[in-house]
Structures are given as structure tokens and as C-alpha cells.
Amino acid sequence: MTVQSRDPSADPLYARPLPERPSYATGMMLAAQDFSDEQTYHRGRLARALAQLSGNGTLAGLRVHYEPEVIGGDAPHPEEIVVDPGVAVDRLGRLIEVPRPACLRLVPWFTQQAAVQGGDAMRLASYDNLARFASVRRQADATPLPAAAVVADVYLRFIACAHGYTPSFATGPYDALDAVSVSRLRDAYEVVMTLRAGLSNTNSGLPLQGADLSGQSPADRRAATQDAVLAAYPATGRSGSTDPLDPLPEHPLVFDHSAVFLARLFMPVQALVATGAPLRSAEAPQVDNFGRRFLPAVNLLANAIGL
């Protein structure tokens, strides 16, 4: 079976359409677009509800971890960054499910990135004093961070995969008797790991954390929650908006800003360099899973407070 990934922007929800649904009448002429619009309406309403009820982030699973190379044995594999199965919600409210472990081969990725701009792209993503780029929980970990490392971020984004090609009428300026069209779109995903350059002492590039209300009185917490609800409707990403999504703190400027940030990778290097790509050291890469946005399910919250 042939499955072909589509450009993420080809999804109708990417354009944040207005909530408009077809209205039918007996004898009305219908075209394929009418049925597509029907699906888009229902998908869009569900996605809007998920985006506003839960926000974007990790619902379950999706732990990112490093696997060293294994030669021989029952399960040999190259050096990899592995994303465990799980579910997330992206900024457009689309569910992204990873049903089985997803792997990124580290050596080809490092080699490819080291060749970009003669190695300068990787050099600009290399830092010392790495604690400023780690999550609060990772900073409290007893395991020290490397002295110097390349910083890369792991993202998960929604893509649709086209398959089930079926004979159909030719479309466009063509005259063909053997034309085919896609009959199925499978909701799928793509794992992307990208260098994180341009971070500074005042910008960790991690998601902003909400205010800590634990020390406030019930009345103050209620007032803060009400104020947060009134300010929660996004400036960009509204239905019918033609403006692009504003990047979140964790997004590079040139990127798919609907993607979900999963983890930060610290890849140790021998030393920072003035030009070209730094060389990897013998230390194992470290993964920080705790800078992401978590969206705990109701049953997990109930267990946490003893209900």
C-alpha cells in the first residue's frame, strides 16, 4: 500500500476556516467539495473545542529518550533518539497520536546538521552554562549537565498521509481515461529535531509557565482564574483569521508554529569553536522532557488529589 505524506499546510484546518457547514435540499447538485466542507466543519469544531479546553501539549506518553548504539544481540540498532508512543494536541486542536515508538537516527542527523552553512549553523546552536536552557525540574536533577553542548529541540507535528488511490474523472487541463484520486487521508505525525540557535541568557526558548497560585487565598485564586479566562482567546489563530500563527517561545521563527514541543536535547561537544561545527565528545546526549506543556487527563488529576 502506497502512503504519501502531504504538505502540512494542505490540511483545511491550517487555514482556520470559519465554522460554515453545507445546507442540503432535495434535488440539489453536490460536488466533492461539499463533502470535504462537511468534514472540515466537524473537524474544525472538535479541534476548536480541544484547543480551548486543553490547550496544546502532551496528553499522554511521548517521553523522549536516548538509545546508544547496540551491535549484535537480539535487537541491534544505531544510536537513536526515541519518542515513546503517546498523544498530543497541537495549537490548532488536532489530535496527534504516535501509536508505536518513533526513532531518529542521531549520527546521520548530526552529520547533516554539521554540513549546514559550513558548520556555522551547529556552532551557533552550541552553548556552555547550559542550566539556563534546562527546565526547572532538570536543573534540580543531581546529574550534571555537560560543560558544553549542541542544543536541539524535538517537536511533533500533524501531517495527513494520502493513500487508497481510486479511479476517478480527470481534473484540471487533462484528458485521461486512467486518472486516479486519493480516497483516504490518514491522520499521522512527523517527529522533527531542529537546532536551537540564538538563545540568550534571558531567553531559554522554553514554554512560558503559568503563575503559581498555591500561596493565594481561594478568593484570589478565583479572581486570577476568571481574569485568565477573559484573556484566553488567542490574538492569532482565530476562526477566519488570515494571519499566520505567532510563534510561541519554544518555536524557531521559521517553523511550523502549530507543532508541539516535546523535549530538549543536549549533545555534548569537546569545546566551543569560533568557526565551523564543534566535534562531539564521548559523553552520552542528555534529554530534558520537562520543559514541555503537560495536559493531564481528568483521571490523572483525580488520582493526584485523592478523589
CSV table of N, CA and C in Angstrom, one decimal, residues 138-293:
chain,number,residue,atom,x,y,z
A,138,ARG,N,14.8,19.8,35.5
A,138,ARG,CA,16.1,19.3,35.1
A,138,ARG,C,17.2,20.0,35.9
A,139,GLN,N,17.0,21.3,36.2
A,139,GLN,CA,18.0,22.0,36.9
A,139,GLN,C,18.2,21.4,38.3
A,140,ALA,N,17.1,20.8,38.9
A,140,ALA,CA,17.2,20.3,40.2
A,140,ALA,C,17.7,18.8,40.2
A,141,ASP,N,18.0,18.3,39.1
A,141,ASP,CA,18.5,16.9,38.9
A,141,ASP,C,19.9,16.8,39.4
A,142,ALA,N,20.3,15.7,40.0
A,142,ALA,CA,21.6,15.5,40.6
A,142,ALA,C,22.7,15.3,39.5
A,143,THR,N,22.2,14.8,38.3
A,143,THR,CA,23.1,14.6,37.2
A,143,THR,C,23.5,15.9,36.6
A,144,PRO,N,24.8,16.2,36.5
A,144,PRO,CA,25.2,17.5,36.0
A,144,PRO,C,25.0,17.5,34.5
A,145,LEU,N,24.8,18.7,34.0
A,145,LEU,CA,24.7,18.9,32.5
A,145,LEU,C,26.1,19.0,32.0
A,146,PRO,N,26.3,18.8,30.7
A,146,PRO,CA,27.6,18.8,30.1
A,146,PRO,C,28.2,20.2,30.2
A,147,ALA,N,29.5,20.3,30.1
A,147,ALA,CA,30.2,21.6,30.1
A,147,ALA,C,29.8,22.4,28.9
A,148,ALA,N,29.7,21.8,27.7
A,148,ALA,CA,29.3,22.5,26.5
A,148,ALA,C,28.6,21.5,25.6
A,149,ALA,N,27.6,21.9,24.9
A,149,ALA,CA,26.7,21.0,24.1
A,149,ALA,C,26.0,21.7,23.0
A,150,VAL,N,25.7,21.0,22.0
A,150,VAL,CA,24.8,21.5,21.0
A,150,VAL,C,23.4,21.3,21.5
A,151,VAL,N,22.6,22.3,21.4
A,151,VAL,CA,21.2,22.3,21.9
A,151,VAL,C,20.2,22.1,20.7
A,152,ALA,N,19.4,21.1,20.8
A,152,ALA,CA,18.4,20.8,19.7
A,152,ALA,C,17.1,20.5,20.4
A,153,ASP,N,16.0,20.9,19.7
A,153,ASP,CA,14.7,20.7,20.3
A,153,ASP,C,13.9,19.6,19.4
A,154,VAL,N,13.1,18.8,20.1
A,154,VAL,CA,12.3,17.8,19.4
A,154,VAL,C,10.9,18.2,19.4
A,155,TYR,N,10.2,18.2,18.2
A,155,TYR,CA,8.9,18.6,18.0
A,155,TYR,C,8.1,17.5,17.4
A,156,LEU,N,6.8,17.5,17.6
A,156,LEU,CA,5.8,16.6,17.0
A,156,LEU,C,4.8,17.5,16.2
A,157,ARG,N,4.5,17.1,15.0
A,157,ARG,CA,3.6,17.9,14.2
A,157,ARG,C,2.6,17.0,13.4
A,158,PHE,N,1.4,17.5,13.2
A,158,PHE,CA,0.4,16.8,12.5
A,158,PHE,C,0.6,16.8,11.0
A,159,ILE,N,0.5,15.7,10.3
A,159,ILE,CA,0.5,15.6,8.9
A,159,ILE,C,-0.6,14.6,8.5
A,160,ALA,N,-1.1,14.7,7.3
A,160,ALA,CA,-2.0,13.8,6.7
A,160,ALA,C,-1.3,13.0,5.6
A,161,CYS,N,-1.6,11.7,5.6
A,161,CYS,CA,-1.0,10.8,4.6
A,161,CYS,C,-2.0,10.3,3.7
A,162,ALA,N,-1.8,10.5,2.4
A,162,ALA,CA,-2.8,10.1,1.4
A,162,ALA,C,-2.5,8.7,0.9
A,163,HIS,N,-3.6,7.9,0.8
A,163,HIS,CA,-3.5,6.6,0.3
A,163,HIS,C,-4.8,6.1,-0.3
A,164,GLY,N,-4.9,4.9,-0.7
A,164,GLY,CA,-6.1,4.4,-1.3
A,164,GLY,C,-6.5,5.1,-2.6
A,165,TYR,N,-5.5,5.1,-3.6
A,165,TYR,CA,-5.8,5.7,-4.9
A,165,TYR,C,-6.9,4.9,-5.6
A,166,THR,N,-7.9,5.7,-6.1
A,166,THR,CA,-9.0,5.1,-6.7
A,166,THR,C,-9.3,5.7,-8.1
A,167,PRO,N,-9.7,5.0,-9.1
A,167,PRO,CA,-10.1,5.6,-10.4
A,167,PRO,C,-11.1,6.7,-10.3
A,168,SER,N,-10.9,7.8,-11.0
A,168,SER,CA,-11.8,8.9,-10.9
A,168,SER,C,-11.8,9.7,-12.2
A,169,PHE,N,-12.6,10.7,-12.4
A,169,PHE,CA,-12.5,11.6,-13.5
A,169,PHE,C,-11.3,12.4,-13.4
A,170,ALA,N,-10.7,12.7,-14.6
A,170,ALA,CA,-9.5,13.6,-14.6
A,170,ALA,C,-10.0,15.0,-14.2
A,171,THR,N,-9.1,15.7,-13.5
A,171,THR,CA,-9.3,17.1,-13.2
A,171,THR,C,-8.3,18.0,-13.7
A,172,GLY,N,-8.6,19.3,-13.9
A,172,GLY,CA,-7.6,20.2,-14.5
A,172,GLY,C,-7.6,20.1,-16.0
A,173,PRO,N,-6.5,20.7,-16.6
A,173,PRO,CA,-6.4,20.7,-18.1
A,173,PRO,C,-5.9,19.4,-18.6
A,174,TYR,N,-6.5,18.3,-18.3
A,174,TYR,CA,-6.1,17.0,-18.7
A,174,TYR,C,-7.2,16.2,-19.3
A,175,ASP,N,-6.8,15.3,-20.1
A,175,ASP,CA,-7.8,14.4,-20.8
A,175,ASP,C,-7.2,13.0,-20.6
A,176,ALA,N,-7.7,12.2,-19.6
A,176,ALA,CA,-7.2,10.9,-19.3
A,176,ALA,C,-8.3,9.9,-19.0
A,177,LEU,N,-8.1,8.7,-19.4
A,177,LEU,CA,-9.0,7.6,-19.0
A,177,LEU,C,-8.6,6.8,-17.8
A,178,ASP,N,-7.4,7.1,-17.4
A,178,ASP,CA,-6.9,6.3,-16.2
A,178,ASP,C,-6.5,7.2,-15.1
A,179,ALA,N,-7.2,8.3,-14.9
A,179,ALA,CA,-7.0,9.2,-13.8
A,179,ALA,C,-7.4,8.5,-12.4
A,180,VAL,N,-6.6,8.8,-11.4
A,180,VAL,CA,-6.9,8.3,-10.1
A,180,VAL,C,-6.9,9.5,-9.1
A,181,SER,N,-7.6,9.3,-8.0
A,181,SER,CA,-7.6,10.3,-6.9
A,181,SER,C,-7.5,9.6,-5.6
A,182,VAL,N,-7.0,10.3,-4.6
A,182,VAL,CA,-6.9,9.8,-3.2
A,182,VAL,C,-8.2,9.5,-2.6
A,183,SER,N,-8.4,8.4,-2.0
A,183,SER,CA,-9.7,8.1,-1.4
A,183,SER,C,-9.7,8.0,0.1
A,184,ARG,N,-8.5,8.1,0.7
A,184,ARG,CA,-8.3,8.1,2.1
A,184,ARG,C,-7.2,9.0,2.6
A,185,LEU,N,-7.4,9.7,3.7
A,185,LEU,CA,-6.4,10.5,4.3
A,185,LEU,C,-6.2,10.0,5.7
A,186,ARG,N,-5.1,9.6,6.1
A,186,ARG,CA,-4.8,9.1,7.4
A,186,ARG,C,-4.1,10.1,8.2
A,187,ASP,N,-4.7,10.4,9.4
A,187,ASP,CA,-4.1,11.4,10.3
A,187,ASP,C,-2.8,10.7,10.9
A,188,ALA,N,-1.7,11.4,10.6
A,188,ALA,CA,-0.4,10.9,11.0
A,188,ALA,C,0.4,11.9,11.7
A,189,TYR,N,1.7,11.7,11.8
A,189,TYR,CA,2.6,12.6,12.5
A,189,TYR,C,4.0,12.7,11.9
A,190,GLU,N,4.7,13.7,12.3
A,190,GLU,CA,6.1,13.8,11.9
A,190,GLU,C,6.9,14.3,13.1
A,191,VAL,N,8.0,13.6,13.4
A,191,VAL,CA,8.9,14.0,14.5
A,191,VAL,C,10.0,14.8,13.9
A,192,VAL,N,10.3,16.0,14.4
A,192,VAL,CA,11.3,16.9,13.8
A,192,VAL,C,12.2,17.3,15.0
A,193,MET,N,13.5,17.2,14.7
A,193,MET,CA,14.5,17.7,15.6
A,193,MET,C,15.3,18.8,14.9
A,194,THR,N,15.4,19.9,15.6
A,194,THR,CA,16.0,21.1,14.9
A,194,THR,C,16.9,21.8,15.9
A,195,LEU,N,18.0,22.3,15.3
A,195,LEU,CA,19.0,23.0,16.1
A,195,LEU,C,18.3,24.2,16.7
A,196,ARG,N,18.7,24.6,18.0
A,196,ARG,CA,18.1,25.8,18.6
A,196,ARG,C,19.2,26.8,18.8
A,197,ALA,N,19.3,27.7,17.8
A,197,ALA,CA,20.3,28.8,17.8
A,197,ALA,C,19.7,30.1,18.2
A,198,GLY,N,20.5,31.0,18.7
A,198,GLY,CA,20.1,32.3,19.0
A,198,GLY,C,19.5,32.5,20.4
A,199,LEU,N,19.7,31.5,21.3
A,199,LEU,CA,19.2,31.6,22.6
A,199,LEU,C,20.1,32.5,23.4
A,200,SER,N,19.6,33.2,24.4
A,200,SER,CA,20.4,34.1,25.2
A,200,SER,C,20.2,33.9,26.7
A,201,ASN,N,20.9,34.6,27.5
A,201,ASN,CA,20.8,34.5,29.0
A,201,ASN,C,19.3,34.8,29.4
A,202,THR,N,18.6,35.6,28.7
A,202,THR,CA,17.3,36.0,29.1
A,202,THR,C,16.2,35.2,28.3
A,203,ASN,N,16.6,34.3,27.4
A,203,ASN,CA,15.6,33.6,26.6
A,203,ASN,C,16.0,32.1,26.6
A,204,SER,N,15.3,31.3,27.3
A,204,SER,CA,15.6,29.9,27.3
A,204,SER,C,14.9,29.2,26.1
A,205,GLY,N,14.0,29.8,25.5
A,205,GLY,CA,13.3,29.2,24.4
A,205,GLY,C,12.3,28.1,24.9
A,206,LEU,N,12.0,28.0,26.1
A,206,LEU,CA,11.1,27.0,26.7
A,206,LEU,C,9.7,27.6,26.8
A,207,PRO,N,8.6,26.8,26.8
A,207,PRO,CA,7.3,27.3,27.0
A,207,PRO,C,7.2,28.1,28.3
A,208,LEU,N,6.4,29.2,28.2
A,208,LEU,CA,6.1,30.0,29.4
A,208,LEU,C,5.3,29.2,30.4
A,209,GLN,N,5.7,29.3,31.7
A,209,GLN,CA,4.9,28.6,32.8
A,209,GLN,C,3.9,29.6,33.4
A,210,GLY,N,2.8,29.0,33.8
A,210,GLY,CA,1.7,29.7,34.4
A,210,GLY,C,2.1,30.2,35.8
A,211,ALA,N,1.3,31.2,36.3
A,211,ALA,CA,1.6,31.8,37.6
A,211,ALA,C,1.3,30.7,38.7
A,212,ASP,N,2.1,30.7,39.7
A,212,ASP,CA,1.9,29.9,40.9
A,212,ASP,C,0.9,30.5,41.8
A,213,LEU,N,-0.3,29.9,41.9
A,213,LEU,CA,-1.4,30.4,42.7
A,213,LEU,C,-1.5,29.7,44.0
A,214,SER,N,-0.6,28.7,44.3
A,214,SER,CA,-0.7,27.9,45.5
A,214,SER,C,-0.7,28.7,46.8
A,215,GLY,N,0.0,29.8,46.9
A,215,GLY,CA,0.0,30.6,48.1
A,215,GLY,C,-1.1,31.6,48.3
A,216,GLN,N,-2.0,31.7,47.3
A,216,GLN,CA,-3.0,32.7,47.4
A,216,GLN,C,-4.3,32.2,48.1
A,217,SER,N,-5.1,33.1,48.5
A,217,SER,CA,-6.3,32.7,49.2
A,217,SER,C,-7.3,32.2,48.1
A,218,PRO,N,-8.3,31.4,48.5
A,218,PRO,CA,-9.3,30.9,47.5
A,218,PRO,C,-9.9,32.1,46.7
A,219,ALA,N,-10.2,33.2,47.3
A,219,ALA,CA,-10.8,34.3,46.6
A,219,ALA,C,-9.8,34.9,45.5
A,220,ASP,N,-8.6,35.0,45.9
A,220,ASP,CA,-7.6,35.5,45.0
A,220,ASP,C,-7.4,34.5,43.8
A,221,ARG,N,-7.4,33.2,44.1
A,221,ARG,CA,-7.2,32.2,43.0
A,221,ARG,C,-8.4,32.3,42.1
A,222,ARG,N,-9.6,32.4,42.7
A,222,ARG,CA,-10.8,32.5,41.8
A,222,ARG,C,-10.7,33.8,40.9
A,223,ALA,N,-10.3,34.9,41.5
A,223,ALA,CA,-10.2,36.1,40.7
A,223,ALA,C,-9.1,36.0,39.6
A,224,ALA,N,-8.0,35.3,39.9
A,224,ALA,CA,-6.9,35.2,38.9
A,224,ALA,C,-7.4,34.2,37.8
A,225,THR,N,-8.2,33.2,38.2
A,225,THR,CA,-8.7,32.3,37.2
A,225,THR,C,-9.7,33.0,36.2
A,226,GLN,N,-10.6,33.8,36.8
A,226,GLN,CA,-11.5,34.5,36.0
A,226,GLN,C,-10.8,35.5,35.0
A,227,ASP,N,-9.8,36.2,35.5
A,227,ASP,CA,-9.0,37.1,34.7
A,227,ASP,C,-8.4,36.3,33.5
A,228,ALA,N,-7.8,35.1,33.9
A,228,ALA,CA,-7.1,34.3,32.9
A,228,ALA,C,-8.1,33.8,31.8
A,229,VAL,N,-9.3,33.5,32.2
A,229,VAL,CA,-10.3,33.1,31.2
A,229,VAL,C,-10.7,34.2,30.2
A,230,LEU,N,-10.8,35.4,30.8
A,230,LEU,CA,-11.2,36.6,29.9
A,230,LEU,C,-10.1,36.9,29.0
A,231,ALA,N,-8.8,36.6,29.3
A,231,ALA,CA,-7.7,36.9,28.4
A,231,ALA,C,-7.2,35.7,27.6
A,232,ALA,N,-8.0,34.6,27.6
A,232,ALA,CA,-7.5,33.4,27.0
A,232,ALA,C,-7.8,33.3,25.5
A,233,TYR,N,-8.6,34.1,24.9
A,233,TYR,CA,-8.9,33.9,23.5
A,233,TYR,C,-7.7,34.4,22.7
A,234,PRO,N,-7.1,33.6,21.8
A,234,PRO,CA,-5.8,34.0,21.2
A,234,PRO,C,-5.9,35.2,20.3
A,235,ALA,N,-4.9,35.9,20.2
A,235,ALA,CA,-4.9,37.1,19.3
A,235,ALA,C,-4.7,36.6,17.8
A,236,THR,N,-4.0,35.5,17.7
A,236,THR,CA,-3.9,34.9,16.3
A,236,THR,C,-4.4,33.4,16.5
A,237,GLY,N,-4.8,32.9,15.3
A,237,GLY,CA,-5.4,31.5,15.4
A,237,GLY,C,-6.9,31.5,15.5
A,238,ARG,N,-7.5,32.6,15.4
A,238,ARG,CA,-9.0,32.6,15.5
A,238,ARG,C,-9.6,32.1,14.2
A,239,SER,N,-10.8,31.6,14.3
A,239,SER,CA,-11.5,31.2,13.1
A,239,SER,C,-11.7,32.3,12.1
A,240,GLY,N,-11.4,32.0,10.8
A,240,GLY,CA,-11.5,33.0,9.8
A,240,GLY,C,-10.3,33.9,9.7
A,241,SER,N,-9.3,33.8,10.6
A,241,SER,CA,-8.1,34.7,10.5
A,241,SER,C,-7.2,34.3,9.4
A,242,THR,N,-6.7,35.3,8.7
A,242,THR,CA,-5.7,35.1,7.7
A,242,THR,C,-4.3,35.3,8.1
A,243,ASP,N,-4.1,35.7,9.4
A,243,ASP,CA,-2.8,36.0,9.9
A,243,ASP,C,-2.1,34.6,10.3
A,244,PRO,N,-0.8,34.5,10.1
A,244,PRO,CA,-0.1,33.3,10.5
A,244,PRO,C,-0.1,33.2,12.0
A,245,LEU,N,0.1,32.0,12.5
A,245,LEU,CA,0.2,31.8,13.9
A,245,LEU,C,1.4,32.5,14.4
A,246,ASP,N,1.3,33.2,15.5
A,246,ASP,CA,2.5,33.8,16.1
A,246,ASP,C,3.3,32.7,16.7
A,247,PRO,N,4.7,32.7,16.6
A,247,PRO,CA,5.5,31.7,17.3
A,247,PRO,C,5.4,31.8,18.8
A,248,LEU,N,5.3,30.6,19.4
A,248,LEU,CA,5.5,30.6,20.9
A,248,LEU,C,6.9,30.6,21.3
A,249,PRO,N,7.3,30.8,22.6
A,249,PRO,CA,8.7,31.0,22.9
A,249,PRO,C,9.5,29.8,22.5
A,250,GLU,N,8.9,28.6,22.4
A,250,GLU,CA,9.7,27.4,22.1
A,250,GLU,C,9.8,27.2,20.6
A,251,HIS,N,9.2,28.0,19.7
A,251,HIS,CA,9.2,27.9,18.3
A,251,HIS,C,10.3,28.7,17.7
A,252,PRO,N,11.2,28.1,16.8
A,252,PRO,CA,12.0,29.0,15.9
A,252,PRO,C,11.1,29.8,15.0
A,253,LEU,N,11.7,30.9,14.6
A,253,LEU,CA,10.9,31.9,13.8
A,253,LEU,C,10.4,31.3,12.5
A,254,VAL,N,11.3,30.5,11.8
A,254,VAL,CA,11.0,29.8,10.5
A,254,VAL,C,10.7,28.4,10.8
A,255,PHE,N,9.4,28.1,11.1
A,255,PHE,CA,9.0,26.7,11.5
A,255,PHE,C,7.5,26.6,11.4
A,256,ASP,N,7.0,25.4,11.5
A,256,ASP,CA,5.6,25.1,11.6
A,256,ASP,C,5.1,25.5,13.0
A,257,HIS,N,4.4,26.6,13.2
A,257,HIS,CA,4.1,27.1,14.6
A,257,HIS,C,2.9,26.4,15.2
A,258,SER,N,2.4,25.4,14.5
A,258,SER,CA,1.3,24.6,15.1
A,258,SER,C,2.0,23.3,15.8
A,259,ALA,N,3.3,23.1,15.6
A,259,ALA,CA,3.9,21.9,16.2
A,259,ALA,C,4.0,22.0,17.7
A,260,VAL,N,4.1,20.8,18.3
A,260,VAL,CA,4.1,20.6,19.7
A,260,VAL,C,5.5,20.3,20.2
A,261,PHE,N,6.0,21.1,21.1
A,261,PHE,CA,7.4,21.0,21.6
A,261,PHE,C,7.4,19.8,22.6
A,262,LEU,N,8.3,18.8,22.4
A,262,LEU,CA,8.4,17.7,23.3
A,262,LEU,C,9.5,17.7,24.3
A,263,ALA,N,10.7,18.0,23.8
A,263,ALA,CA,11.9,17.8,24.6
A,263,ALA,C,13.1,18.6,24.1
A,264,ARG,N,14.1,18.8,25.0
A,264,ARG,CA,15.3,19.5,24.6
A,264,ARG,C,16.5,18.5,24.7
A,265,LEU,N,17.3,18.4,23.7
A,265,LEU,CA,18.4,17.5,23.6
A,265,LEU,C,19.7,18.3,23.8
A,266,PHE,N,20.6,17.9,24.8
A,266,PHE,CA,21.9,18.4,25.0
A,266,PHE,C,22.9,17.4,24.5
A,267,MET,N,23.6,17.7,23.4
A,267,MET,CA,24.5,16.8,22.8
A,267,MET,C,25.9,17.3,23.1
A,268,PRO,N,26.7,16.7,24.0
A,268,PRO,CA,28.0,17.2,24.4
A,268,PRO,C,29.0,17.3,23.3
A,269,VAL,N,29.8,18.4,23.3
A,269,VAL,CA,30.8,18.6,22.3
A,269,VAL,C,32.1,18.8,23.1
A,270,GLN,N,33.2,18.6,22.4
A,270,GLN,CA,34.5,18.7,23.0
A,270,GLN,C,34.8,20.1,23.5
A,271,ALA,N,34.5,21.1,22.7
A,271,ALA,CA,34.7,22.5,23.1
A,271,ALA,C,34.0,23.4,22.1
A,272,LEU,N,33.7,24.6,22.5
A,272,LEU,CA,33.1,25.6,21.6
A,272,LEU,C,34.1,26.1,20.7
A,273,VAL,N,33.7,26.4,19.4
A,273,VAL,CA,34.7,26.8,18.4
A,273,VAL,C,34.3,28.1,17.8
A,274,ALA,N,35.2,28.8,17.2
A,274,ALA,CA,35.0,30.1,16.6
A,274,ALA,C,34.3,30.0,15.2
A,275,THR,N,34.7,29.0,14.5
A,275,THR,CA,34.1,28.8,13.2
A,275,THR,C,33.9,27.3,12.9
A,276,GLY,N,32.9,27.0,12.1
A,276,GLY,CA,32.7,25.6,11.8
A,276,GLY,C,32.0,24.8,12.9
A,277,ALA,N,31.7,23.5,12.6
A,277,ALA,CA,30.9,22.7,13.6
A,277,ALA,C,31.8,22.2,14.7
A,278,PRO,N,31.4,22.2,15.9
A,278,PRO,CA,32.1,21.6,17.0
A,278,PRO,C,32.1,20.1,16.9
A,279,LEU,N,33.1,19.4,17.5
A,279,LEU,CA,33.1,17.9,17.5
A,279,LEU,C,32.4,17.3,18.7
A,280,ARG,N,31.7,16.2,18.4
A,280,ARG,CA,31.1,15.5,19.5
A,280,ARG,C,32.1,15.0,20.5
A,281,SER,N,31.7,15.0,21.8
A,281,SER,CA,32.6,14.3,22.8
A,281,SER,C,32.1,12.9,23.0
A,282,ALA,N,32.7,12.2,23.9
A,282,ALA,CA,32.4,10.8,24.2
A,282,ALA,C,31.2,10.7,25.1
A,283,GLU,N,30.8,11.8,25.7
A,283,GLU,CA,29.6,11.8,26.7
A,283,GLU,C,28.3,11.5,25.9
A,284,ALA,N,27.4,10.8,26.6
A,284,ALA,CA,26.1,10.5,26.0
A,284,ALA,C,25.2,11.7,26.0
A,285,PRO,N,24.5,11.9,25.0
A,285,PRO,CA,23.5,13.0,25.0
A,285,PRO,C,22.5,12.9,26.1
A,286,GLN,N,22.0,14.1,26.6
A,286,GLN,CA,21.0,14.1,27.7
A,286,GLN,C,19.7,14.7,27.1
A,287,VAL,N,18.6,14.2,27.6
A,287,VAL,CA,17.3,14.7,27.2
A,287,VAL,C,16.5,15.3,28.3
A,288,ASP,N,16.0,16.5,28.1
A,288,ASP,CA,15.2,17.1,29.1
A,288,ASP,C,13.7,17.1,28.7
A,289,ASN,N,12.9,16.3,29.3
A,289,ASN,CA,11.5,16.1,28.9
A,289,ASN,C,10.5,17.1,29.6
A,290,PHE,N,11.0,17.9,30.5
A,290,PHE,CA,10.2,18.6,31.5
A,290,PHE,C,10.0,20.1,31.2
A,291,GLY,N,10.4,20.5,30.0
A,291,GLY,CA,10.2,21.9,29.6
A,291,GLY,C,8.9,22.1,28.8
A,292,ARG,N,8.3,20.9,28.5
A,292,ARG,CA,7.1,20.9,27.6
A,292,ARG,C,5.9,21.3,28.3
A,293,ARG,N,4.8,21.5,27.6
A,293,ARG,CA,3.5,21.7,28.2
A,293,ARG,C,2.8,20.4,28.4
